[in-house]
XYZ file of C-alpha atoms in Angstrom:
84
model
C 13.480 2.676 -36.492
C 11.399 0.814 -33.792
C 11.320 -2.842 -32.997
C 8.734 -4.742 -34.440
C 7.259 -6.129 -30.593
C 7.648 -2.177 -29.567
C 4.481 -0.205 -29.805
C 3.496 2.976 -28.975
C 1.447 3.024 -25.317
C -1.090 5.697 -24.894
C -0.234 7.883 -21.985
C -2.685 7.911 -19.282
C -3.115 10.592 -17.245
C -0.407 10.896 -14.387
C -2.244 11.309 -10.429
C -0.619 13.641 -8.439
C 1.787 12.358 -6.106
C 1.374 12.317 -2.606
C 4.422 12.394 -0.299
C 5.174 9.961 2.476
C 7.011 7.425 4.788
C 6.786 3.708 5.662
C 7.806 1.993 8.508
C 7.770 -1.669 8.940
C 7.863 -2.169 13.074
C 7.609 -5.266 15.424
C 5.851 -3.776 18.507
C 7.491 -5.000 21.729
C 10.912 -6.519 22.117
C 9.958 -10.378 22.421
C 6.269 -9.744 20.618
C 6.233 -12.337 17.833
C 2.542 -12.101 17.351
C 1.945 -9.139 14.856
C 3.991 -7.052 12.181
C 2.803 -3.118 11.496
C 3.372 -1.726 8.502
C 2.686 2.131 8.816
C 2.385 4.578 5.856
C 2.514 7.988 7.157
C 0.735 10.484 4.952
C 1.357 13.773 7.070
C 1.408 14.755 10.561
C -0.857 12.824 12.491
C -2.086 10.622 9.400
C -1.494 7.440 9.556
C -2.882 4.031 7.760
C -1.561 1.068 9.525
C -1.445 -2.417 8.071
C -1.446 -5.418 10.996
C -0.494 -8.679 9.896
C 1.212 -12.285 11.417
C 4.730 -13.003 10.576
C 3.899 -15.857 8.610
C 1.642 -13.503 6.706
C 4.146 -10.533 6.356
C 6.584 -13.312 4.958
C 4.242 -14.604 2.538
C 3.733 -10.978 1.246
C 7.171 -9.618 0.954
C 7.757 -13.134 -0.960
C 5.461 -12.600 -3.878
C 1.759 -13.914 -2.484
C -1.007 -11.781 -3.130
C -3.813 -10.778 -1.341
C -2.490 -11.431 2.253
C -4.831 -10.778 4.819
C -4.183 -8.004 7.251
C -6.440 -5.534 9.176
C -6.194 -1.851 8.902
C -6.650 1.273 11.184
C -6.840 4.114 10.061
C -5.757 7.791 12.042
C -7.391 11.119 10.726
C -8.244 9.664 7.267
C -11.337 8.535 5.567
C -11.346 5.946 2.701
C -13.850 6.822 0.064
C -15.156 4.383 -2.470
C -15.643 5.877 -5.659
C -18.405 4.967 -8.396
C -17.406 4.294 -11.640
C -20.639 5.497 -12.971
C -19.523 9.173 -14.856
């Protein structure tokens, strides 16, 4: 028997999922100016997120919508229409 607040979802259709690592670095010992946050896709793909400290904090606290500026290595964003 099911709860009454449980109802039945409808299933959407799964993506395919894409392995790959994340790395979180400081660069240089005493720089306090910028954290990287790098998402490695495959060999020599890369999409790196820069962002302050303060900003990085704010994030990994619960804020959305922190600013940060991305690069890009050997990928290409593409927007996508939703006209079908």
């Amino acid at each position: 028997m099911m709860h009454s607040n449980s109802k039945e979802r409808a299933k959407r259709p799964t993506r395919p999922s894409l392995g790959a690592q994340i790395s979180i670095t400081r660069p240089g010992a005493s720089d306090d100016a910028e954290i990287r946050l790098i998402i490695r896709i495959a060999m020599g793909k890369t999409i790196t997120a820069v962002m302050t400290p303060e900003d990085f904090a704010l994030a990994i606290t619960g804020k959305s919508d922190v600013a940060a500026s991305l690069s890009l290595r050997n990928l290409r964003i593409e927007e996508q229409s939703n006209d079908q």
